[in-house]
mmCIF file of C-alpha atoms in Angstrom:
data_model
loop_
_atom_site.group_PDB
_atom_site.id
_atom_site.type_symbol
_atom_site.label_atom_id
_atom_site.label_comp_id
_atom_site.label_asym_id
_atom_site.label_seq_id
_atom_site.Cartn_x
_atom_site.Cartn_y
_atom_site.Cartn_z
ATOM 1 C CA UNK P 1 228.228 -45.855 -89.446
ATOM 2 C CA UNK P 2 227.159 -42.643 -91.799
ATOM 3 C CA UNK P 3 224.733 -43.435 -94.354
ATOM 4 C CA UNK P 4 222.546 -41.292 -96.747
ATOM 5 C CA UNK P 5 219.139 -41.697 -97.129
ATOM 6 C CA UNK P 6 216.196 -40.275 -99.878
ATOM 7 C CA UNK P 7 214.000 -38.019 -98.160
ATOM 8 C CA UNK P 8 210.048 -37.979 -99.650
ATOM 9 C CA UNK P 9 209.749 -35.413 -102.045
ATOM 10 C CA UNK P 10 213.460 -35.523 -102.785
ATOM 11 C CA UNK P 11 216.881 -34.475 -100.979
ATOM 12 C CA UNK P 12 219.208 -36.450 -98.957
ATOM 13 C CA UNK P 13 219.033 -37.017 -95.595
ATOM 14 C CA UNK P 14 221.932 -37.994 -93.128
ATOM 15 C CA UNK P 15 222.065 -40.605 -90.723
ATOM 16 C CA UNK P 16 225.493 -41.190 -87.943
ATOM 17 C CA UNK P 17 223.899 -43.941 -85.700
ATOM 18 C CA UNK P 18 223.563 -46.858 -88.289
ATOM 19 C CA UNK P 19 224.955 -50.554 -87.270
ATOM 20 C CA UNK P 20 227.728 -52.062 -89.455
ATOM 21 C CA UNK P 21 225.865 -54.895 -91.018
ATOM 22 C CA UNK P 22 227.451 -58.284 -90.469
ATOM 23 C CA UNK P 23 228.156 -60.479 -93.773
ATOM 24 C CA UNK P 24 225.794 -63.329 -93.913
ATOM 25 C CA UNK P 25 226.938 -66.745 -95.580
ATOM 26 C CA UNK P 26 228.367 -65.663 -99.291
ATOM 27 C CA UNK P 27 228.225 -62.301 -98.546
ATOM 28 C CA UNK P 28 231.087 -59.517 -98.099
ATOM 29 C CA UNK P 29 231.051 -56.627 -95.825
ATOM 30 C CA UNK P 30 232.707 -53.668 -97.874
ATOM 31 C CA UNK P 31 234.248 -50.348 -96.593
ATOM 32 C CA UNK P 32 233.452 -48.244 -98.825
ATOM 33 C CA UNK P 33 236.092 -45.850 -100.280
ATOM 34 C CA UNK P 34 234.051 -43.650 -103.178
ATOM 35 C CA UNK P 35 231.330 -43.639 -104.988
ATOM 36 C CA UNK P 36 230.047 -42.159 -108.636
ATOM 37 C CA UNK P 37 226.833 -40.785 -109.757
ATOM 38 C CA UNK P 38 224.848 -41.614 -112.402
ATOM 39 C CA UNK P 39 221.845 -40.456 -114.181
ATOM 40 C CA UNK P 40 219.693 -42.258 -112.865
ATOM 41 C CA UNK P 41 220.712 -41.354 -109.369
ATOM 42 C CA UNK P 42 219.511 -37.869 -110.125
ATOM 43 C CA UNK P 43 215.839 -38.955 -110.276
ATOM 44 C CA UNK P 44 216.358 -41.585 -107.438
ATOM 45 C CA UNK P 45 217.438 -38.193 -105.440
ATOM 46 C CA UNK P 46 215.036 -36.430 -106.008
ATOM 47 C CA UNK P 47 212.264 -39.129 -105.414
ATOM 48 C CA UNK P 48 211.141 -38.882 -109.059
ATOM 49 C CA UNK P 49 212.048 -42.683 -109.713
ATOM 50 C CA UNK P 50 209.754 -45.162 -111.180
ATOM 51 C CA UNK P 51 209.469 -46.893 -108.016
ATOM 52 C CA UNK P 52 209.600 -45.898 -104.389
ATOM 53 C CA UNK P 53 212.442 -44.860 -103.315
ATOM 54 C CA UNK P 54 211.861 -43.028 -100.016
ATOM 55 C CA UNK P 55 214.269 -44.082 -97.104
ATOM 56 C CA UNK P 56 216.524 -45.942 -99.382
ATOM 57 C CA UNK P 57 220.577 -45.625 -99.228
ATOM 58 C CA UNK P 58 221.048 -44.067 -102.912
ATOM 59 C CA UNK P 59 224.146 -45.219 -105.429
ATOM 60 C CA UNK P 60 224.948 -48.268 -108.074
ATOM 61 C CA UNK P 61 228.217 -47.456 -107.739
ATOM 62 C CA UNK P 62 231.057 -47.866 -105.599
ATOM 63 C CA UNK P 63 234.353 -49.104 -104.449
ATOM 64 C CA UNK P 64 236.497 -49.812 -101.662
ATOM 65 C CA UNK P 65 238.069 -52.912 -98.926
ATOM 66 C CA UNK P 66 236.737 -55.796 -98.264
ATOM 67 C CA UNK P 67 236.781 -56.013 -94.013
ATOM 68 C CA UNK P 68 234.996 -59.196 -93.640
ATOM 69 C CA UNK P 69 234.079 -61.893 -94.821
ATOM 70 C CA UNK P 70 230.609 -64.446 -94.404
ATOM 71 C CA UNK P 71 230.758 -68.157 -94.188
ATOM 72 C CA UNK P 72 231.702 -69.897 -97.429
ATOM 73 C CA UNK P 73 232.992 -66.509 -98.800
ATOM 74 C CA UNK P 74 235.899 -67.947 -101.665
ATOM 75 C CA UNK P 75 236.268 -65.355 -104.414
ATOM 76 C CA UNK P 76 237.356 -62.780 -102.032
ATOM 77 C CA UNK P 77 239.618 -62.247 -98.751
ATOM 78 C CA UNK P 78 239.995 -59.370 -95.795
ATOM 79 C CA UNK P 79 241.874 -56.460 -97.954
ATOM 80 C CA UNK P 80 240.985 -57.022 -101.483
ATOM 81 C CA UNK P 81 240.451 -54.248 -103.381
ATOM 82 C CA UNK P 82 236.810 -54.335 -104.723
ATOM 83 C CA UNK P 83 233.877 -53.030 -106.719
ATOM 84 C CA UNK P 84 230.162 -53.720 -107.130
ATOM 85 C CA UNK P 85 228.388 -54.597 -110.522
ATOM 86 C CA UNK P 86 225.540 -52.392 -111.339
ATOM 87 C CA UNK P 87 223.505 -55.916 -112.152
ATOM 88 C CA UNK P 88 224.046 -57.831 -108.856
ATOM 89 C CA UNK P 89 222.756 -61.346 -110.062
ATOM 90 C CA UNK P 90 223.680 -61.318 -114.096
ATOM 91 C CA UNK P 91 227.288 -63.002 -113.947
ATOM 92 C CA UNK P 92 227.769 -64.057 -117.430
ATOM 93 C CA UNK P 93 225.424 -64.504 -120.858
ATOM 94 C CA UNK P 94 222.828 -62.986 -122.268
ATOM 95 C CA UNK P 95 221.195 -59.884 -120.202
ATOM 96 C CA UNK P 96 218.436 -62.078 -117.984
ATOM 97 C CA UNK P 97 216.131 -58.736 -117.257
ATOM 98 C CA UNK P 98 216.237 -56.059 -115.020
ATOM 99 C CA UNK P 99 216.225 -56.769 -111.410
ATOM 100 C CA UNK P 100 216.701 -55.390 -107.929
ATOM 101 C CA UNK P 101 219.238 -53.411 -108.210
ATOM 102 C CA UNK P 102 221.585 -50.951 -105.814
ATOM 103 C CA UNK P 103 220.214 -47.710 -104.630
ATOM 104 C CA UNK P 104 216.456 -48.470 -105.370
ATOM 105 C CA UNK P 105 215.541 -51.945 -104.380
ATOM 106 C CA UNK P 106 218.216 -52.404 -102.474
ATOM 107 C CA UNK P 107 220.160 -50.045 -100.498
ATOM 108 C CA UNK P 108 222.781 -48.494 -102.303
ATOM 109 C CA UNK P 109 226.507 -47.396 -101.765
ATOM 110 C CA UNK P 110 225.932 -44.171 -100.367
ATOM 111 C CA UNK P 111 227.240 -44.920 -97.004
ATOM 112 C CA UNK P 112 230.488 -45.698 -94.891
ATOM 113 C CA UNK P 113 230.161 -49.750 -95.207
ATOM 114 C CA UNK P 114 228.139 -51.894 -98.023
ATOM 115 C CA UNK P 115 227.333 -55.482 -97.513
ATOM 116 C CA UNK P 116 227.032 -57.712 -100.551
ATOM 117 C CA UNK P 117 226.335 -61.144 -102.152
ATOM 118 C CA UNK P 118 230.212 -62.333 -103.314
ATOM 119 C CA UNK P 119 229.314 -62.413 -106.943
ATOM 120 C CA UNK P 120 228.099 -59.331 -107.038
ATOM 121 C CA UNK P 121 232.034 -57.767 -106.895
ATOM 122 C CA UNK P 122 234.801 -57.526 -108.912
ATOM 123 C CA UNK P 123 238.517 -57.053 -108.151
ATOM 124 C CA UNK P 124 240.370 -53.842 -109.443
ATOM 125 C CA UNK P 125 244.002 -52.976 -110.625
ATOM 126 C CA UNK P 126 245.949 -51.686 -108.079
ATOM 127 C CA UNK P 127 246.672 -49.186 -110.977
ATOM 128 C CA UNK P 128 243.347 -47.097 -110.389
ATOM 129 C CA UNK P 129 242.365 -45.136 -107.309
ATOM 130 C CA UNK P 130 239.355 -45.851 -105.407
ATOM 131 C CA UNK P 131 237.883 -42.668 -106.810
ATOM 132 C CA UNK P 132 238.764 -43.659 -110.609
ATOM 133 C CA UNK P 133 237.994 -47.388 -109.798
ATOM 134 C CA UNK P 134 234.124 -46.450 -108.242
ATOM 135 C CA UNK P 135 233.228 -44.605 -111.804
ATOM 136 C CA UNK P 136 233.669 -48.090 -113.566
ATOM 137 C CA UNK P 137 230.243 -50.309 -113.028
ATOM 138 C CA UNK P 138 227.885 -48.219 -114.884
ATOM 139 C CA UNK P 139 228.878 -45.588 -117.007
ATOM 140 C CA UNK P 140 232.775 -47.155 -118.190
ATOM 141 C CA UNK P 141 231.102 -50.918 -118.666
ATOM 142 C CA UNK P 142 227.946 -49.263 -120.237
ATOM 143 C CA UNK P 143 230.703 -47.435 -123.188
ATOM 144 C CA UNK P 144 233.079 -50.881 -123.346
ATOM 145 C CA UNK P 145 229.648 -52.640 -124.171
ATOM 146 C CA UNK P 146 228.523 -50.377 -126.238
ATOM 147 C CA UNK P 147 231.762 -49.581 -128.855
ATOM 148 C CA UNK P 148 232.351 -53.639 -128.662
ATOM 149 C CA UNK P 149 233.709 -54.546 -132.082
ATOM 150 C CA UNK P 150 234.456 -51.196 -132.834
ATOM 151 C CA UNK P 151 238.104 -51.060 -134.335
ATOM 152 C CA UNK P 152 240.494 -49.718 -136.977
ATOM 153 C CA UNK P 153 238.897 -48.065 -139.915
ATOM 154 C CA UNK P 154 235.454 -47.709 -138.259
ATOM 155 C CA UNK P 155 234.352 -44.423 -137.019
ATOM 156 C CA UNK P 156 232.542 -43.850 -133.872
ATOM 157 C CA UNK P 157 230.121 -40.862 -132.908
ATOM 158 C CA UNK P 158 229.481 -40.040 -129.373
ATOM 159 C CA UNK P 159 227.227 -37.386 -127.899
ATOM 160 C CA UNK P 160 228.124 -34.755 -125.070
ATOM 161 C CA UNK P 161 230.682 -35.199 -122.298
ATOM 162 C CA UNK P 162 229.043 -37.329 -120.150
ATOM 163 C CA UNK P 163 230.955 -40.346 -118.267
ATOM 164 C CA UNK P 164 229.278 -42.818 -120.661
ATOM 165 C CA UNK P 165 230.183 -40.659 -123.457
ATOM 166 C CA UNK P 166 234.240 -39.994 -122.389
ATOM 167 C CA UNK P 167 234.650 -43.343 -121.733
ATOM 168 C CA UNK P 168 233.339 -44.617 -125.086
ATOM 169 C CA UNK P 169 235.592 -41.919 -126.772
ATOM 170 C CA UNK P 170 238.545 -43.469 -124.750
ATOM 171 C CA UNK P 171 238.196 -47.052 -125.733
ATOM 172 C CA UNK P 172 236.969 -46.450 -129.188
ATOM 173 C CA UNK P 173 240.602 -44.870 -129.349
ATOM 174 C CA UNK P 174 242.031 -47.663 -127.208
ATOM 175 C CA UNK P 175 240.793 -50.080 -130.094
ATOM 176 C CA UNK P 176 242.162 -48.037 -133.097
ATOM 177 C CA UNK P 177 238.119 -46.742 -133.953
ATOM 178 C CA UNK P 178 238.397 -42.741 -135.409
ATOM 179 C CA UNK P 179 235.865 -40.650 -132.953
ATOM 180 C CA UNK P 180 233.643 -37.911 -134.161
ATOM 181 C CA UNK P 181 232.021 -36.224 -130.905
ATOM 182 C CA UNK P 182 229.816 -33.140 -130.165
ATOM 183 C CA UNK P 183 229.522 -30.415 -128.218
ATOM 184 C CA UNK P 184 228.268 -26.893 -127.449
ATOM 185 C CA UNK P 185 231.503 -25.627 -124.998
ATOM 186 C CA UNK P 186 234.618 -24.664 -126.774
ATOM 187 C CA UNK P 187 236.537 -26.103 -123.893
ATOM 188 C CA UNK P 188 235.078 -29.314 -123.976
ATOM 189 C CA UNK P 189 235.501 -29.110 -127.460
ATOM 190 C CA UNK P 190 239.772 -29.391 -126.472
ATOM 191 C CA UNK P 191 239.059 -31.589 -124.195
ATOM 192 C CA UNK P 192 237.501 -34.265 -126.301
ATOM 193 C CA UNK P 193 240.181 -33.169 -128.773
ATOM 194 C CA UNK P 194 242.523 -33.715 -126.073
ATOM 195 C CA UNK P 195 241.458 -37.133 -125.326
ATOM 196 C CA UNK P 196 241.474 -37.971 -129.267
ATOM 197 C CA UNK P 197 238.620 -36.979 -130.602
ATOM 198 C CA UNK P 198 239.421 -36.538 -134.770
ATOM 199 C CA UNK P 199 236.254 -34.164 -135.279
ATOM 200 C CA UNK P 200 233.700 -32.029 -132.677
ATOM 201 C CA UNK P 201 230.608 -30.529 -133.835
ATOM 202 C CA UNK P 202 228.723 -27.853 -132.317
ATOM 203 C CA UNK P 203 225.017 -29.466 -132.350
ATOM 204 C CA UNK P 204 224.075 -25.436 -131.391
ATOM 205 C CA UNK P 205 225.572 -23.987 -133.991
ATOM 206 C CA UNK P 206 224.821 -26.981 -136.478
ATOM 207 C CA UNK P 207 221.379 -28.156 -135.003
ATOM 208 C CA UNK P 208 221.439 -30.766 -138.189
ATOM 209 C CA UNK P 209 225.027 -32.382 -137.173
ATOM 210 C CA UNK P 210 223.713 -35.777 -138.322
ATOM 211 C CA UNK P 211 224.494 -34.162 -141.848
ATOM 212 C CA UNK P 212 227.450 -32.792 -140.494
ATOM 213 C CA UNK P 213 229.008 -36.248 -139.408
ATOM 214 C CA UNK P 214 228.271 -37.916 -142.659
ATOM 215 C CA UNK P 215 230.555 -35.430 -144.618
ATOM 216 C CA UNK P 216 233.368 -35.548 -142.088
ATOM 217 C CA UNK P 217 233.094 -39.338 -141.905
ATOM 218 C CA UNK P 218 232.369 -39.911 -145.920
ATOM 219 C CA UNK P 219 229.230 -41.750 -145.405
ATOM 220 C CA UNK P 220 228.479 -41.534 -141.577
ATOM 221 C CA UNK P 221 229.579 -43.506 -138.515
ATOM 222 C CA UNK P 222 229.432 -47.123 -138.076
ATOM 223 C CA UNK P 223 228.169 -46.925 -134.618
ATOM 224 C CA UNK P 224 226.901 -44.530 -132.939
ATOM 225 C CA UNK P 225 226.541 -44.019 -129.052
ATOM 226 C CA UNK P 226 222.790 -42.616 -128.085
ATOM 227 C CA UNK P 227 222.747 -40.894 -125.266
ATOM 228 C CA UNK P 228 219.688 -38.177 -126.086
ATOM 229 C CA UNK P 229 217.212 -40.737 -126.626
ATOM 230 C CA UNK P 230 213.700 -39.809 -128.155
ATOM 231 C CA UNK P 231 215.494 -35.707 -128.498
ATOM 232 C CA UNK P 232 218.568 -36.961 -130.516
ATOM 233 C CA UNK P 233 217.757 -40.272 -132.760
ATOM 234 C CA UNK P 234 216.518 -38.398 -135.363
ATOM 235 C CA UNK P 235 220.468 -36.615 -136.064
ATOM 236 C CA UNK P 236 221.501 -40.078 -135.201
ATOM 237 C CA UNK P 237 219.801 -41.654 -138.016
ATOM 238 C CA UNK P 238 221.186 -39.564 -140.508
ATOM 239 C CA UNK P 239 224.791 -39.467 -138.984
ATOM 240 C CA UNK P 240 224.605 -43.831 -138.723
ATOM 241 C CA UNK P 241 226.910 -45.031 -142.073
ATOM 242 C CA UNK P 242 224.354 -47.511 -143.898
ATOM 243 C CA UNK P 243 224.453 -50.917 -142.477
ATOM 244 C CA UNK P 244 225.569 -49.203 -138.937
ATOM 245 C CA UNK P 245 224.244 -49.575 -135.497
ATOM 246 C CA UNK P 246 223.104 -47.641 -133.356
ATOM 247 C CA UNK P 247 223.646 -48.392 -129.215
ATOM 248 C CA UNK P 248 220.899 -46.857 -127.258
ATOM 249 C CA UNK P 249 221.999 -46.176 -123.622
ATOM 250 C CA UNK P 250 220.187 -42.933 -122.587
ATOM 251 C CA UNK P 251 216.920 -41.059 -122.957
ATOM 252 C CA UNK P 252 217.626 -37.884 -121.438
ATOM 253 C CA UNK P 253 216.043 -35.172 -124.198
ATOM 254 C CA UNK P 254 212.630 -35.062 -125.389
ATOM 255 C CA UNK P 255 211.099 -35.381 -128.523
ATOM 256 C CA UNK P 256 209.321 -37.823 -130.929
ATOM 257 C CA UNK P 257 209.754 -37.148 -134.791
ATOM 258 C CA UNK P 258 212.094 -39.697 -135.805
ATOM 259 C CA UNK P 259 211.327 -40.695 -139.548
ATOM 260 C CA UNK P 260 210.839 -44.269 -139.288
ATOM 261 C CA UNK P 261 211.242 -44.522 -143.323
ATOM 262 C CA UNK P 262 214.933 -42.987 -142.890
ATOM 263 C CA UNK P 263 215.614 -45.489 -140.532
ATOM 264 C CA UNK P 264 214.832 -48.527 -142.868
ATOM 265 C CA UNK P 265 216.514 -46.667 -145.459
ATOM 266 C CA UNK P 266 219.908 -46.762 -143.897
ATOM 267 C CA UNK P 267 219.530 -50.154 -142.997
ATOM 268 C CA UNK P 268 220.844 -49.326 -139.409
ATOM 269 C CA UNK P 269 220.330 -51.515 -135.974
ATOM 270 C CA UNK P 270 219.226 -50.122 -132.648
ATOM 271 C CA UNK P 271 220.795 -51.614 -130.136
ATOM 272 C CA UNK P 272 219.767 -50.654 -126.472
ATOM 273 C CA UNK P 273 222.423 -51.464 -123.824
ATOM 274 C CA UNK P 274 222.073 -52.879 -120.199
ATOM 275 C CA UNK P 275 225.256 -51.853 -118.797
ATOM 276 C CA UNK P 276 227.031 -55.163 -118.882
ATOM 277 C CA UNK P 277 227.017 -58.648 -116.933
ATOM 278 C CA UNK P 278 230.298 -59.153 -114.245
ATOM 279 C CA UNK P 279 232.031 -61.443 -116.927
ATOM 280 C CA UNK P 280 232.160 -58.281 -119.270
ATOM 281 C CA UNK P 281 233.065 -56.192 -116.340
ATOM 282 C CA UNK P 282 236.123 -58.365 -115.505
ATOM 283 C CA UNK P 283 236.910 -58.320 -119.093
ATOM 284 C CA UNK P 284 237.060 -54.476 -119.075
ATOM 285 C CA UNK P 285 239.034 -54.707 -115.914
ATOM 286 C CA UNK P 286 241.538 -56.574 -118.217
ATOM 287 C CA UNK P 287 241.969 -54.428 -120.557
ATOM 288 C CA UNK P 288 242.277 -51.492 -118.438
ATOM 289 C CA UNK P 289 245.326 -53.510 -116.356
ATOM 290 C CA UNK P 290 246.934 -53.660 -120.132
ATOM 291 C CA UNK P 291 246.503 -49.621 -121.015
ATOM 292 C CA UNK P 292 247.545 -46.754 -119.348
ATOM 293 C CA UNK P 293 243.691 -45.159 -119.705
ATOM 294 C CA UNK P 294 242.321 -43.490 -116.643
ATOM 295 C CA UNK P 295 239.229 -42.837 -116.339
ATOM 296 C CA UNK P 296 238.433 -38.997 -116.614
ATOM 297 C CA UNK P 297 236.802 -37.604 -113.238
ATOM 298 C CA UNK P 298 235.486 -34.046 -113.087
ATOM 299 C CA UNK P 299 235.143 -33.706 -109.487
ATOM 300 C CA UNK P 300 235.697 -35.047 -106.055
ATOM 301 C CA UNK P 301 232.843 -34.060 -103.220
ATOM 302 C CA UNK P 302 233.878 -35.015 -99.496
ATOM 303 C CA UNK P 303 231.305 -37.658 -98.258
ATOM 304 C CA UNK P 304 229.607 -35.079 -96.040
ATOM 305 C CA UNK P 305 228.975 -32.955 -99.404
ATOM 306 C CA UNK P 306 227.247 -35.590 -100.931
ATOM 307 C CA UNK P 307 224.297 -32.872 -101.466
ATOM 308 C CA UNK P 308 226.753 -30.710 -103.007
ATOM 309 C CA UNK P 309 227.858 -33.795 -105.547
ATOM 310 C CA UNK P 310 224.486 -33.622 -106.945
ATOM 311 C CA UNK P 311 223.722 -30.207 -107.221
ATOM 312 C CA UNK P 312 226.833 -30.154 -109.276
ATOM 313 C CA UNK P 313 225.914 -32.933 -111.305
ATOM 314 C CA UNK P 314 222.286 -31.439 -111.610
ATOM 315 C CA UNK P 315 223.725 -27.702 -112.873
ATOM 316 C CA UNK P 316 227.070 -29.024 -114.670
ATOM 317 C CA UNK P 317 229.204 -27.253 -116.247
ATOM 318 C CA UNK P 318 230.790 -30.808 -115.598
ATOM 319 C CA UNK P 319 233.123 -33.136 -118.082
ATOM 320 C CA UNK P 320 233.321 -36.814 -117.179
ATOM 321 C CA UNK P 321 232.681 -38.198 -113.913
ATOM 322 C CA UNK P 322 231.281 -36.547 -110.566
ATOM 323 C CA UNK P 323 232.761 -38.655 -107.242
ATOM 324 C CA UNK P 324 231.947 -38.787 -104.017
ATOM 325 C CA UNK P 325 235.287 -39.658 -101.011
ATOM 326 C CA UNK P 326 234.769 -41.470 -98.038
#
């Protein structure tokens, strides 16, 4: 089988002459069907990971067919329609701590077949392609956990265009939530319009849009979705509506002046989110079975232009999700 592989010092290398690996007991050998990139998955390419990640099949996320099955194997059969959890071992409960996950401790998804433990997987709607269905088990269950409780009358600020960030506008608006977003492209500006977005900001043209939220909101949001990190939770702070939270799930601009004091003052939580456990995964599946939401995918690569996927993802201009066919 074709697999992809981090080369030292960064860049992909790939392999034709690879063994399909045989399902142990509990375990399910998956042909894979497409994967997504993440953010992370830029550093792991590039071998600029906090851990070693040299030789290793990159990739959290995936989906595709199950094609066989190991002894004692009961939550799935030959032909179901699957995807991988971005947290192999945390089914339900309270996040238990990072572990080994896909595409740095363990190989990742990168590559034509995938074997994995059977409760690592989830089954998806028929209603979602493989492409749309492989952009779920990081960046749409990373949003769904962090707008949960979000509803009517609350108002929900999201950063950039990101997958994290389009999903979260798209079940904030699922739940009834109002969604202030921001921006520095005119045509993503429509776009998040487009996708129901009351309000954008341009955070180049208004460099203070934390003000800027709070008088198109009245007060400020009631949850905001960090995606900056250290760069942006200063603006955050003053956009949060007093008593709000704030869920942490990126840290991808520098920076460290955040006024402690302002924090207190608004009375605000920080909230960081792990992604989500398979329980809240399936959940999400639910809900996306009961909607006609789609999730929003701004290119396809070809497997053998898996290189090509991350350039593009590295350079943008991109809105939503990058996918890579197999």
């Amino acid at each position: 089988m074709r697999a992809f592989t981090v080369r030292a010092g960064g860049g992909l290398t790939l392999t034709t002459d690879r063994p399909v690996p045989d399902p142990s007991a509990g375990e399910v050998l998956v042909k894979v069907r497409a994967t997504s990139l993440n953010a992370r998955d830029r550093l792991i390419v590039s071998d600029s990971y906090s851990v070693d990640v040299r030789g290793r099949v990159p990739l959290s996320d995936g989906a595709g067919v199950v094609e066989a099955v190991g002894d004692g194997v009961s939550r799935f059969r030959v032909g179901d329609r699957v995807a991988g959890t971005f947290h192999p071992t945390w089914v339900y409960g309270p996040f238990p701590g990072w572990g080994a996950l896909r595409g740095t401790q363990r190989d990742g998804w990168l590559s034509d077949h995938v074997v994995l433990d059977q409760q690592s997987l989830v089954r998806i709607t028929d209603r979602l392609s493989f492409e749309e269905a492989a952009t779920l088990p990081c960046a749409a269950l990373t949003a769904w956990s962090a707008v949960a409780g979000v509803g009517p009358g609350d108002t929900l600020l999201v950063q950039g265009s990101g997958g994290v960030s389009v999903f979260a506008l798209q079940f904030a608006r699922l739940a009834g939530a109002r969604v202030v977003a921001t921006t520095s492209d005119d045509d993503k500006a429509e776009r998040l319009r487009a996708l129901g977005a009351a309000d954008v900001v341009d955070y180049r043209e208004t460099p203070r849009w934390g003000a800027r939220v709070r008088e198109l909101t009245g007060g400020g949001a009631e949850r905001v979705l960090e995606i900056g990190g250290a760069g942006t939770l200063p603006q955050s702070v003053e956009a949060v509506a007093h008593g709000g939270q704030i869920a942490l799930v990126g840290n991808l601009a520098s920076g460290n002046d955040m006024d402690v004091t302002h924090f207190f003052r608004r009375a605000a939580t920080l909230r960081s989110i792990s992604v989500g456990s398979r329980s809240d995964f399936e959940q999400m599946n639910e809900a996306l079975d009961r909607s006609t939401l789609r999730p929003v995918i701004d290119r396809v690569f070809p497997f053998d232009q898996a290189s090509e996927a991350f350039a593009h993802f590295e350079r943008g201009p991109r809105f939503g999700k990058v996918v890579i066919g197999h």
